[in-house]
Structures are given as C-alpha cells and as structure tokens.
PDB file of C-alpha atoms (C1' of nucleotides) in Angstrom:
ATOM      1  CA  UNK A  36      -6.584  -0.798  -8.954  1.00  0.00           C
ATOM      2  CA  UNK A  37      -5.440  -1.096  -5.134  1.00  0.00           C
ATOM      3  CA  UNK A  38      -7.915  -0.171  -2.426  1.00  0.00           C
ATOM      4  CA  UNK A  39      -8.741   3.304  -2.234  1.00  0.00           C
ATOM      5  CA  UNK A  40      -6.653   5.737  -0.249  1.00  0.00           C
ATOM      6  CA  UNK A  41      -7.462   5.813   3.446  1.00  0.00           C
ATOM      7  CA  UNK A  42      -7.220   9.504   2.865  1.00  0.00           C
ATOM      8  CA  UNK A  43     -10.083   9.156   0.325  1.00  0.00           C
ATOM      9  CA  UNK A  44     -12.773   9.774   2.593  1.00  0.00           C
ATOM     10  CA  UNK A  45     -13.978   9.437   6.363  1.00  0.00           C
ATOM     11  CA  UNK A  46     -14.913   6.058   6.021  1.00  0.00           C
ATOM     12  CA  UNK A  47     -11.584   4.753   4.642  1.00  0.00           C
ATOM     13  CA  UNK A  48      -9.666   7.106   7.331  1.00  0.00           C
ATOM     14  CA  UNK A  49     -11.812   5.472  10.155  1.00  0.00           C
ATOM     15  CA  UNK A  50     -11.626   1.841   9.368  1.00  0.00           C
ATOM     16  CA  UNK A  51      -8.404   1.841  11.056  1.00  0.00           C
ATOM     17  CA  UNK A  52      -8.958   1.078  14.933  1.00  0.00           C
ATOM     18  CA  UNK A  53      -5.637   3.235  15.891  1.00  0.00           C
ATOM     19  CA  UNK A  54      -7.502   6.190  14.268  1.00  0.00           C
ATOM     20  CA  UNK A  55     -10.418   5.369  15.896  1.00  0.00           C
ATOM     21  CA  UNK A  56      -8.354   5.401  19.307  1.00  0.00           C
ATOM     22  CA  UNK A  57      -7.147   8.822  18.796  1.00  0.00           C
ATOM     23  CA  UNK A  58     -10.242  10.262  17.630  1.00  0.00           C
ATOM     24  CA  UNK A  59     -11.894   8.926  21.047  1.00  0.00           C
ATOM     25  CA  UNK A  60      -8.795  10.534  22.796  1.00  0.00           C
ATOM     26  CA  UNK A  61      -9.547  13.733  20.993  1.00  0.00           C
ATOM     27  CA  UNK A  62     -13.278  13.657  22.235  1.00  0.00           C
ATOM     28  CA  UNK A  63     -11.991  14.339  25.648  1.00  0.00           C
ATOM     29  CA  UNK A  64     -10.373  17.571  24.221  1.00  0.00           C
ATOM     30  CA  UNK A  65      -7.291  19.224  22.325  1.00  0.00           C
ATOM     31  CA  UNK A  66      -3.871  17.492  22.898  1.00  0.00           C
ATOM     32  CA  UNK A  67      -0.545  17.454  21.701  1.00  0.00           C
ATOM     33  CA  UNK A  68       1.315  14.579  19.557  1.00  0.00           C
ATOM     34  CA  UNK A  69       3.322  13.425  22.671  1.00  0.00           C
ATOM     35  CA  UNK A  70       0.278  12.584  24.758  1.00  0.00           C
ATOM     36  CA  UNK A  71      -1.446  10.808  21.937  1.00  0.00           C
ATOM     37  CA  UNK A  72       1.885   8.596  21.578  1.00  0.00           C
ATOM     38  CA  UNK A  73       1.896   7.707  25.050  1.00  0.00           C
ATOM     39  CA  UNK A  74      -1.623   7.157  25.146  1.00  0.00           C
ATOM     40  CA  UNK A  75      -1.785   4.757  22.158  1.00  0.00           C
ATOM     41  CA  UNK A  76       1.498   3.417  22.636  1.00  0.00           C
ATOM     42  CA  UNK A  77       2.697   3.725  19.301  1.00  0.00           C
ATOM     43  CA  UNK A  78       5.893   5.004  17.714  1.00  0.00           C
ATOM     44  CA  UNK A  79       5.674   8.857  17.556  1.00  0.00           C
ATOM     45  CA  UNK A  80       5.687   8.851  13.558  1.00  0.00           C
ATOM     46  CA  UNK A  81       3.239   6.401  13.388  1.00  0.00           C
ATOM     47  CA  UNK A  82       0.625   8.866  15.301  1.00  0.00           C
ATOM     48  CA  UNK A  83       1.716  11.644  13.238  1.00  0.00           C
ATOM     49  CA  UNK A  84       1.004   9.660  10.242  1.00  0.00           C
ATOM     50  CA  UNK A  85      -2.442   8.309  11.279  1.00  0.00           C
ATOM     51  CA  UNK A  86      -2.900  12.194  12.342  1.00  0.00           C
ATOM     52  CA  UNK A  87      -1.992  13.184   8.778  1.00  0.00           C
ATOM     53  CA  UNK A  88      -4.606  10.749   7.295  1.00  0.00           C
ATOM     54  CA  UNK A  89      -7.006  12.385  10.195  1.00  0.00           C
ATOM     55  CA  UNK A  90      -6.141  15.510   8.782  1.00  0.00           C
ATOM     56  CA  UNK A  91      -6.335  15.312   5.248  1.00  0.00           C
ATOM     57  CA  UNK A  92     -10.268  14.202   5.538  1.00  0.00           C
ATOM     58  CA  UNK A  93     -11.209  16.964   8.254  1.00  0.00           C
ATOM     59  CA  UNK A  94     -11.351  14.758  10.902  1.00  0.00           C
ATOM     60  CA  UNK A  95      -8.884  16.778  13.248  1.00  0.00           C
ATOM     61  CA  UNK A  96      -7.343  20.427  13.079  1.00  0.00           C
ATOM     62  CA  UNK A  97      -4.235  21.291  14.231  1.00  0.00           C
ATOM     63  CA  UNK A  98      -2.877  24.536  16.250  1.00  0.00           C
ATOM     64  CA  UNK A  99       0.555  25.512  17.093  1.00  0.00           C
ATOM     65  CA  UNK A 100       1.682  26.125  20.459  1.00  0.00           C
ATOM     66  CA  UNK A 101       5.074  26.890  20.779  1.00  0.00           C
ATOM     67  CA  UNK A 102       7.068  23.551  19.649  1.00  0.00           C
ATOM     68  CA  UNK A 103       3.830  21.326  20.354  1.00  0.00           C
ATOM     69  CA  UNK A 104       0.939  20.609  17.849  1.00  0.00           C
ATOM     70  CA  UNK A 105      -2.231  20.466  19.510  1.00  0.00           C
ATOM     71  CA  UNK A 106      -4.623  18.346  17.929  1.00  0.00           C
ATOM     72  CA  UNK A 107      -8.336  18.882  17.977  1.00  0.00           C
ATOM     73  CA  UNK A 108     -11.276  16.666  16.850  1.00  0.00           C
ATOM     74  CA  UNK A 109     -13.781  17.793  13.915  1.00  0.00           C
ATOM     75  CA  UNK A 110     -16.725  16.073  14.665  1.00  0.00           C
ATOM     76  CA  UNK A 111     -18.614  17.030  11.897  1.00  0.00           C
ATOM     77  CA  UNK A 112     -16.632  15.180   9.578  1.00  0.00           C
ATOM     78  CA  UNK A 113     -18.414  12.120  11.151  1.00  0.00           C
ATOM     79  CA  UNK A 114     -21.635  13.153  10.223  1.00  0.00           C
ATOM     80  CA  UNK A 115     -21.915  11.499   6.759  1.00  0.00           C
ATOM     81  CA  UNK A 116     -21.109   7.819   8.399  1.00  0.00           C
ATOM     82  CA  UNK A 117     -23.760   8.514  11.137  1.00  0.00           C
ATOM     83  CA  UNK A 118     -26.369   9.549   8.290  1.00  0.00           C
ATOM     84  CA  UNK A 119     -25.405   6.400   6.401  1.00  0.00           C
ATOM     85  CA  UNK A 120     -26.080   4.180   9.298  1.00  0.00           C
ATOM     86  CA  UNK A 121     -28.297   5.891  10.660  1.00  0.00           C
ATOM     87  CA  UNK A 122     -30.736   5.134   7.844  1.00  0.00           C
ATOM     88  CA  UNK A 123     -30.110   1.359   8.674  1.00  0.00           C
ATOM     89  CA  UNK A 124     -31.427   1.894  12.254  1.00  0.00           C
ATOM     90  CA  UNK A 125     -34.852   1.155  12.032  1.00  0.00           C
ATOM     91  CA  UNK A 126     -33.812  -2.268  10.036  1.00  0.00           C
ATOM     92  CA  UNK A 127     -32.379  -3.689  13.151  1.00  0.00           C
ATOM     93  CA  UNK A 128     -34.662  -1.857  15.457  1.00  0.00           C
ATOM     94  CA  UNK A 129     -37.534  -3.217  13.367  1.00  0.00           C
ATOM     95  CA  UNK A 130     -38.357  -6.340  15.917  1.00  0.00           C
ATOM     96  CA  UNK A 131     -38.794  -3.944  18.423  1.00  0.00           C
ATOM     97  CA  UNK A 132     -41.647  -2.377  15.906  1.00  0.00           C
ATOM     98  CA  UNK A 133     -43.043  -5.614  15.087  1.00  0.00           C
ATOM     99  CA  UNK A 134     -43.363  -6.328  18.633  1.00  0.00           C
ATOM    100  CA  UNK A 135     -45.468  -3.434  18.920  1.00  0.00           C
ATOM    101  CA  UNK A 136     -47.584  -3.912  16.126  1.00  0.00           C
ATOM    102  CA  UNK A 137     -48.419  -7.492  17.428  1.00  0.00           C
ATOM    103  CA  UNK A 138     -49.180  -6.045  21.105  1.00  0.00           C
ATOM    104  CA  UNK A 139     -51.185  -3.440  19.533  1.00  0.00           C
ATOM    105  CA  UNK A 140     -53.072  -6.112  17.464  1.00  0.00           C
ATOM    106  CA  UNK A 141     -53.622  -7.969  20.522  1.00  0.00           C
ATOM    107  CA  UNK A 142     -55.445  -5.023  21.960  1.00  0.00           C
ATOM    108  CA  UNK A 143     -57.586  -4.578  19.409  1.00  0.00           C
ATOM    109  CA  UNK A 144     -58.588  -7.977  19.365  1.00  0.00           C
ATOM    110  CA  UNK A 145     -60.228  -7.462  23.143  1.00  0.00           C
TER     111      UNK A 145
ATOM    112  CA  UNK B 146       2.100  -4.965   8.555  1.00  0.00           C
ATOM    113  CA  UNK B 147      -0.149  -3.932   5.791  1.00  0.00           C
ATOM    114  CA  UNK B 148      -3.568  -2.430   5.993  1.00  0.00           C
ATOM    115  CA  UNK B 149      -6.090  -4.363   8.021  1.00  0.00           C
ATOM    116  CA  UNK B 150      -8.088  -6.831   5.887  1.00  0.00           C
ATOM    117  CA  UNK B 151     -11.483  -5.683   4.618  1.00  0.00           C
ATOM    118  CA  UNK B 152     -13.088  -8.793   6.613  1.00  0.00           C
ATOM    119  CA  UNK B 153     -11.467  -7.806   9.543  1.00  0.00           C
ATOM    120  CA  UNK B 154     -14.483  -5.845  10.748  1.00  0.00           C
ATOM    121  CA  UNK B 155     -17.558  -4.247   9.627  1.00  0.00           C
ATOM    122  CA  UNK B 156     -15.613  -0.738   9.385  1.00  0.00           C
ATOM    123  CA  UNK B 157     -13.207  -2.046   7.229  1.00  0.00           C
ATOM    124  CA  UNK B 158     -15.718  -3.864   4.941  1.00  0.00           C
ATOM    125  CA  UNK B 159     -17.980  -0.685   4.698  1.00  0.00           C
ATOM    126  CA  UNK B 160     -15.084   1.259   3.958  1.00  0.00           C
ATOM    127  CA  UNK B 161     -15.380   0.527  -0.035  1.00  0.00           C
ATOM    128  CA  UNK B 162     -18.008   2.698  -1.698  1.00  0.00           C
ATOM    129  CA  UNK B 163     -19.253  -0.640  -3.691  1.00  0.00           C
ATOM    130  CA  UNK B 164     -19.977  -2.569  -0.958  1.00  0.00           C
ATOM    131  CA  UNK B 165     -21.897   0.444   0.503  1.00  0.00           C
ATOM    132  CA  UNK B 166     -24.027   0.739  -2.570  1.00  0.00           C
ATOM    133  CA  UNK B 167     -24.518  -3.142  -2.676  1.00  0.00           C
ATOM    134  CA  UNK B 168     -25.818  -2.744   1.376  1.00  0.00           C
ATOM    135  CA  UNK B 169     -27.977   0.222   0.161  1.00  0.00           C
ATOM    136  CA  UNK B 170     -29.605  -1.980  -2.520  1.00  0.00           C
ATOM    137  CA  UNK B 171     -30.311  -5.166  -0.302  1.00  0.00           C
ATOM    138  CA  UNK B 172     -31.906  -2.703   2.257  1.00  0.00           C
ATOM    139  CA  UNK B 173     -34.783  -2.781  -0.482  1.00  0.00           C
ATOM    140  CA  UNK B 174     -34.704  -6.581  -0.060  1.00  0.00           C
ATOM    141  CA  UNK B 175     -33.427  -9.997  -0.966  1.00  0.00           C
ATOM    142  CA  UNK B 176     -31.427  -9.675  -4.341  1.00  0.00           C
ATOM    143  CA  UNK B 177     -29.819 -12.510  -6.409  1.00  0.00           C
ATOM    144  CA  UNK B 178     -26.139 -11.527  -7.740  1.00  0.00           C
ATOM    145  CA  UNK B 179     -27.019 -10.887 -10.912  1.00  0.00           C
ATOM    146  CA  UNK B 180     -29.343  -8.085 -10.084  1.00  0.00           C
ATOM    147  CA  UNK B 181     -26.500  -6.474  -8.272  1.00  0.00           C
ATOM    148  CA  UNK B 182     -24.216  -6.519 -11.200  1.00  0.00           C
ATOM    149  CA  UNK B 183     -26.965  -4.802 -13.005  1.00  0.00           C
ATOM    150  CA  UNK B 184     -27.507  -2.160 -10.288  1.00  0.00           C
ATOM    151  CA  UNK B 185     -23.629  -1.406  -9.531  1.00  0.00           C
ATOM    152  CA  UNK B 186     -22.463  -1.976 -13.217  1.00  0.00           C
ATOM    153  CA  UNK B 187     -19.715  -3.781 -12.210  1.00  0.00           C
ATOM    154  CA  UNK B 188     -18.500  -7.063 -13.609  1.00  0.00           C
ATOM    155  CA  UNK B 189     -20.009 -10.456 -11.860  1.00  0.00           C
ATOM    156  CA  UNK B 190     -16.943 -11.495 -10.454  1.00  0.00           C
ATOM    157  CA  UNK B 191     -16.243  -8.436  -8.582  1.00  0.00           C
ATOM    158  CA  UNK B 192     -19.911  -8.377  -7.279  1.00  0.00           C
ATOM    159  CA  UNK B 193     -19.213 -11.965  -5.862  1.00  0.00           C
ATOM    160  CA  UNK B 194     -16.060 -10.834  -3.933  1.00  0.00           C
ATOM    161  CA  UNK B 195     -17.862  -7.636  -2.434  1.00  0.00           C
ATOM    162  CA  UNK B 196     -20.462  -9.866  -1.422  1.00  0.00           C
ATOM    163  CA  UNK B 197     -17.815 -12.551  -0.125  1.00  0.00           C
ATOM    164  CA  UNK B 198     -16.420  -9.605   2.100  1.00  0.00           C
ATOM    165  CA  UNK B 199     -19.686  -8.590   3.343  1.00  0.00           C
ATOM    166  CA  UNK B 200     -20.558 -11.961   4.082  1.00  0.00           C
ATOM    167  CA  UNK B 201     -17.532 -12.924   5.973  1.00  0.00           C
ATOM    168  CA  UNK B 202     -18.324  -9.515   8.345  1.00  0.00           C
ATOM    169  CA  UNK B 203     -21.760 -10.871   8.701  1.00  0.00           C
ATOM    170  CA  UNK B 204     -23.426  -7.914   6.718  1.00  0.00           C
ATOM    171  CA  UNK B 205     -25.339 -10.130   4.349  1.00  0.00           C
ATOM    172  CA  UNK B 206     -26.656 -13.658   4.308  1.00  0.00           C
ATOM    173  CA  UNK B 207     -27.180 -15.661   1.583  1.00  0.00           C
ATOM    174  CA  UNK B 208     -29.846 -18.524   0.499  1.00  0.00           C
ATOM    175  CA  UNK B 209     -29.867 -20.821  -2.108  1.00  0.00           C
ATOM    176  CA  UNK B 210     -32.722 -20.661  -4.386  1.00  0.00           C
ATOM    177  CA  UNK B 211     -32.221 -23.233  -7.459  1.00  0.00           C
ATOM    178  CA  UNK B 212     -29.100 -21.921  -9.453  1.00  0.00           C
ATOM    179  CA  UNK B 213     -29.607 -18.164  -7.828  1.00  0.00           C
ATOM    180  CA  UNK B 214     -27.986 -17.199  -4.794  1.00  0.00           C
ATOM    181  CA  UNK B 215     -30.173 -14.830  -3.146  1.00  0.00           C
ATOM    182  CA  UNK B 216     -28.551 -12.158  -0.862  1.00  0.00           C
ATOM    183  CA  UNK B 217     -30.045 -10.533   2.005  1.00  0.00           C
ATOM    184  CA  UNK B 218     -28.915  -7.943   4.641  1.00  0.00           C
ATOM    185  CA  UNK B 219     -28.530  -8.349   8.153  1.00  0.00           C
ATOM    186  CA  UNK B 220     -28.658  -4.856   9.255  1.00  0.00           C
ATOM    187  CA  UNK B 221     -27.551  -5.856  13.165  1.00  0.00           C
ATOM    188  CA  UNK B 222     -24.109  -5.747  11.566  1.00  0.00           C
ATOM    189  CA  UNK B 223     -23.770  -2.352  11.131  1.00  0.00           C
ATOM    190  CA  UNK B 224     -24.737  -1.779  14.794  1.00  0.00           C
ATOM    191  CA  UNK B 225     -21.327  -1.196  16.013  1.00  0.00           C
ATOM    192  CA  UNK B 226     -20.680   1.543  13.442  1.00  0.00           C
ATOM    193  CA  UNK B 227     -23.715   3.586  14.541  1.00  0.00           C
ATOM    194  CA  UNK B 228     -23.048   3.061  18.108  1.00  0.00           C
ATOM    195  CA  UNK B 229     -19.084   4.227  17.644  1.00  0.00           C
ATOM    196  CA  UNK B 230     -20.261   7.580  15.769  1.00  0.00           C
ATOM    197  CA  UNK B 231     -23.360   8.168  17.865  1.00  0.00           C
ATOM    198  CA  UNK B 232     -21.385   8.503  20.747  1.00  0.00           C
ATOM    199  CA  UNK B 233     -19.723  11.932  18.832  1.00  0.00           C
ATOM    200  CA  UNK B 234     -23.125  12.831  17.787  1.00  0.00           C
ATOM    201  CA  UNK B 235     -23.388  15.201  20.571  1.00  0.00           C
ATOM    202  CA  UNK B 236     -20.197  16.902  19.437  1.00  0.00           C
ATOM    203  CA  UNK B 237     -21.279  18.059  16.467  1.00  0.00           C
ATOM    204  CA  UNK B 238     -24.985  19.212  17.568  1.00  0.00           C
ATOM    205  CA  UNK B 239     -23.380  20.782  20.550  1.00  0.00           C
ATOM    206  CA  UNK B 240     -24.052  24.173  18.396  1.00  0.00           C
ATOM    207  CA  UNK B 241     -27.658  23.878  18.889  1.00  0.00           C
ATOM    208  CA  UNK B 242     -27.474  23.062  22.492  1.00  0.00           C
ATOM    209  CA  UNK B 243     -25.189  25.998  23.157  1.00  0.00           C
ATOM    210  CA  UNK B 244     -27.891  28.061  21.529  1.00  0.00           C
ATOM    211  CA  UNK B 245     -30.793  26.474  23.410  1.00  0.00           C
ATOM    212  CA  UNK B 246     -28.470  27.449  26.774  1.00  0.00           C
ATOM    213  CA  UNK B 247     -28.078  30.915  25.469  1.00  0.00           C
ATOM    214  CA  UNK B 248     -31.822  31.485  24.554  1.00  0.00           C
ATOM    215  CA  UNK B 249     -32.709  29.982  28.023  1.00  0.00           C
ATOM    216  CA  UNK B 250     -30.273  32.560  29.633  1.00  0.00           C
ATOM    217  CA  UNK B 251     -32.034  35.346  27.834  1.00  0.00           C
ATOM    218  CA  UNK B 252     -35.800  34.399  29.067  1.00  0.00           C
ATOM    219  CA  UNK B 253     -34.488  34.477  32.528  1.00  0.00           C
ATOM    220  CA  UNK B 254     -33.231  37.570  32.470  1.00  0.00           C
ATOM    221  CA  UNK B 255     -36.682  38.942  31.354  1.00  0.00           C
TER     222      UNK B 255
ATOM    223  C1'  DC C 205      24.807  29.674  20.464  1.00  0.00           C
ATOM    224  C1'  DC C 206      24.461  25.015  21.124  1.00  0.00           C
ATOM    225  C1'  DA C 207      21.878  21.476  23.222  1.00  0.00           C
ATOM    226  C1'  DA C 208      17.453  19.361  23.877  1.00  0.00           C
ATOM    227  C1'  DT C 209      12.669  18.553  23.052  1.00  0.00           C
ATOM    228  C1'  DG C 210       8.510  17.798  19.739  1.00  0.00           C
ATOM    229  C1'  DC C 211       6.779  16.620  15.335  1.00  0.00           C
ATOM    230  C1'  DA C 212       6.889  15.405  10.386  1.00  0.00           C
ATOM    231  C1'  DT C 213       8.788  13.287   6.677  1.00  0.00           C
ATOM    232  C1'  DA C 214      11.435   9.721   4.464  1.00  0.00           C
ATOM    233  C1'  DT C 215      12.759   4.923   3.087  1.00  0.00           C
ATOM    234  C1'  DC C 216      12.418  -0.049   3.515  1.00  0.00           C
ATOM    235  C1'  DC C 217       9.354  -4.055   3.698  1.00  0.00           C
ATOM    236  C1'  DA C 218       5.505  -7.328   3.740  1.00  0.00           C
ATOM    237  C1'  DT C 219       0.677  -7.841   2.894  1.00  0.00           C
ATOM    238  C1'  DA C 220      -4.105  -7.226   0.717  1.00  0.00           C
ATOM    239  C1'  DT C 221      -6.393  -4.833  -2.035  1.00  0.00           C
ATOM    240  C1'  DG C 222      -9.661  -3.997  -6.617  1.00  0.00           C
ATOM    241  C1'  DG C 223      -9.912  -4.454 -11.249  1.00  0.00           C
ATOM    242  C1'  DG C 224      -9.432  -7.719 -15.181  1.00  0.00           C
ATOM    243  C1'  DT C 225     -10.049 -12.140 -17.271  1.00  0.00           C
ATOM    244  C1'  DA C 226     -10.449 -16.635 -17.377  1.00  0.00           C
ATOM    245  C1'  DT C 227     -12.498 -20.859 -15.688  1.00  0.00           C
ATOM    246  C1'  DA C 228     -14.722 -24.151 -12.777  1.00  0.00           C
ATOM    247  C1'  DC C 229     -19.020 -25.639 -10.705  1.00  0.00           C
ATOM    248  C1'  DA C 230     -24.014 -26.370  -9.719  1.00  0.00           C
ATOM    249  C1'  DA C 231     -28.544 -26.244 -11.089  1.00  0.00           C
ATOM    250  C1'  DT C 232     -31.837 -26.253 -15.028  1.00  0.00           C
ATOM    251  C1'  DC C 233     -33.801 -27.363 -19.579  1.00  0.00           C
ATOM    252  C1'  DG C 234     -34.536 -29.433 -23.830  1.00  0.00           C
TER     253       DG C 234
ATOM    254  C1'  DC D 224     -27.116 -36.318 -21.419  1.00  0.00           C
ATOM    255  C1'  DG D 225     -25.289 -31.791 -23.382  1.00  0.00           C
ATOM    256  C1'  DA D 226     -26.212 -27.076 -23.326  1.00  0.00           C
ATOM    257  C1'  DT D 227     -27.138 -22.904 -20.737  1.00  0.00           C
ATOM    258  C1'  DT D 228     -27.380 -20.032 -16.990  1.00  0.00           C
ATOM    259  C1'  DG D 229     -26.059 -18.112 -12.621  1.00  0.00           C
ATOM    260  C1'  DT D 230     -22.229 -17.688  -9.098  1.00  0.00           C
ATOM    261  C1'  DA D 231     -17.489 -18.483  -7.278  1.00  0.00           C
ATOM    262  C1'  DT D 232     -12.858 -18.769  -7.427  1.00  0.00           C
ATOM    263  C1'  DA D 233      -7.913 -18.549  -9.480  1.00  0.00           C
ATOM    264  C1'  DC D 234      -4.630 -15.572 -11.445  1.00  0.00           C
ATOM    265  C1'  DC D 235      -2.301 -11.250 -12.767  1.00  0.00           C
ATOM    266  C1'  DC D 236      -0.815  -6.716 -11.669  1.00  0.00           C
ATOM    267  C1'  DA D 237      -0.481  -1.799  -9.653  1.00  0.00           C
ATOM    268  C1'  DT D 238      -1.190   0.423  -5.745  1.00  0.00           C
ATOM    269  C1'  DA D 239      -1.485   2.331  -0.879  1.00  0.00           C
ATOM    270  C1'  DT D 240      -0.832   0.317   3.444  1.00  0.00           C
ATOM    271  C1'  DG D 241       0.953   0.344   8.603  1.00  0.00           C
ATOM    272  C1'  DG D 242       4.849  -0.742  11.086  1.00  0.00           C
ATOM    273  C1'  DA D 243      10.073   0.070  11.612  1.00  0.00           C
ATOM    274  C1'  DT D 244      13.612   3.096  11.900  1.00  0.00           C
ATOM    275  C1'  DA D 245      16.670   7.232  10.545  1.00  0.00           C
ATOM    276  C1'  DT D 246      16.401  12.003   9.806  1.00  0.00           C
ATOM    277  C1'  DG D 247      15.081  16.770   9.279  1.00  0.00           C
ATOM    278  C1'  DC D 248      13.205  20.913  10.977  1.00  0.00           C
ATOM    279  C1'  DA D 249      11.738  24.400  14.355  1.00  0.00           C
ATOM    280  C1'  DT D 250      11.061  26.072  18.978  1.00  0.00           C
ATOM    281  C1'  DT D 251      12.732  26.531  23.381  1.00  0.00           C
ATOM    282  C1'  DG D 252      16.373  26.556  27.725  1.00  0.00           C
ATOM    283  C1'  DG D 253      21.299  26.938  29.415  1.00  0.00           C
TER     284       DG D 253
END
DNA sequence: CCAATGCATATCCATATGGGTATACAATCG
DNA sequence: CGATTGTATACCCATATGGATATGCATTGG
C-alpha cells in the first residue's frame, strides 16, 4: 500500500504547501483560476489539479461565471484539523500554566 | 518531482492517521514502542518507522531506558499547524458573528 | 462562424510512500 | 557467555504523487 491519497481527507490535502497557498489566497475572497496561477507562479494545469484535490475534500467550491470558474473557500472543511490540534494546545501552553501555579503558591506562602 | 517527504514538515508527518494515533497515545504520557505496537495493532517495524518520521519532524523525542526506548510527545511541533488553521477559525465561525450583529441591530431598533 | 480565451484532463516520469517480512543490534537475564 | 527481549533497519512491492507538456472543450468576441 502506498501513501494515502491526497484526496483522502483534509489533512492530506493540506499537507501540500501549494494547496495551503491556494487556500490562503482564497481566504481573501473568490478567485478565478487564472488569478491563482499568477499568484502562485505555477503552471495552469497544476493549479487546476491542486484545486481539484481541494474540491474533492470539500475545502473549496466552484461557481461558473461565463468562461471563468470562480473558486471559493469552504472554511468548515478545516475544522477537523483545528479540532485535532486544539486538543494539544494546552500541552504546549502548559509552561504558562505551571508558571501560574508557581506564582499562586508563592502568594499563598505569604 | 513526487509528493513531499513525510518528514518534510509536521503537516506531512501528521497527514498519516496512524501517526496521529501515535501522537494521541503519547499525549497521555511517555510510552515504550511495544506499548504503541499493542495500542495501534500494527507490526512493530511499522510503528518504529512511523516514530522515526515523527522524530524527524520533532513531534516526539526518545529516551533510552534499559533496552526500551521511551517516546515522549513534543507538543510544540504542532503549533505551526494550529497557527495556520487558527487563522481560518473566524471564517467558519462567521455565521455566529453575523447572527450576533443581527441581534444587536434588532435591539437597537427597539 | 471562426479565433481566442479560460480551464480541465491525459500522459509521461522520478520519487517516496506504507505494508510485509527478515534481519541486525543492544541490553538484560540465567 | 548464550538466550531472550525490545527496537531499528533493510528489502521488495504496488501505488499515488507533483511537475512538465499537449490537448480537449466550452464560452465569448469579431
């Protein structure tokens, strides 16, 4: 078995830096493919394929507008990732918690 | 060029579900490889290799204890992921913000 | 109606993957 | 010291990748 498909889930889709760039660009608002091509400095077919991956995991949605295709971000798709990392957040912030505890103890001693 | 190495960064390392399982297990505390093997139901060599990937991106640290190797989580490594998704959080929560605005407007009208 | 524009898809290629299995190495036990 | 336990590494394989490039298709403009 090879590595899981990039379209397997948002985690895989977003592991690719270019795709994160695309999402970052779309965070500003809806954009046609051509604009993303210019922004990323990638060949158009590549951008189209990255967009396809993002579409398949639901991270973006398309809308036809004449001969253009406008892509829009679907932020909800990122929520699972957020939920997962968020459960670790207290761990890397623990030091501050510990510091607070120490300060609390010091206060009580006086 | 093929897909980026899983050891390229934490995003890639964590795209693999088994590796997320490993991190989840380590969130409970330090564990020897064998324990992870049992927990994940994977072959030992696979677990060792997943651990290696996680080590290379700094998501875990090892400590030798006799003939065991105790792995420990390094939560800091997940911060970049958190920071990235967090910047999108307001977007999927926007609906609530909008709702609040509407409610605010209604209040002011009365 | 034909040309041009905007995208998507199809190939070709080198590469890294994750699973399977065998094996090497280190530490401990008797 | 030899056997056992706990891990890491070495291979073999099928698969999907991302980049490159060519091409197909639809919409619009002259």
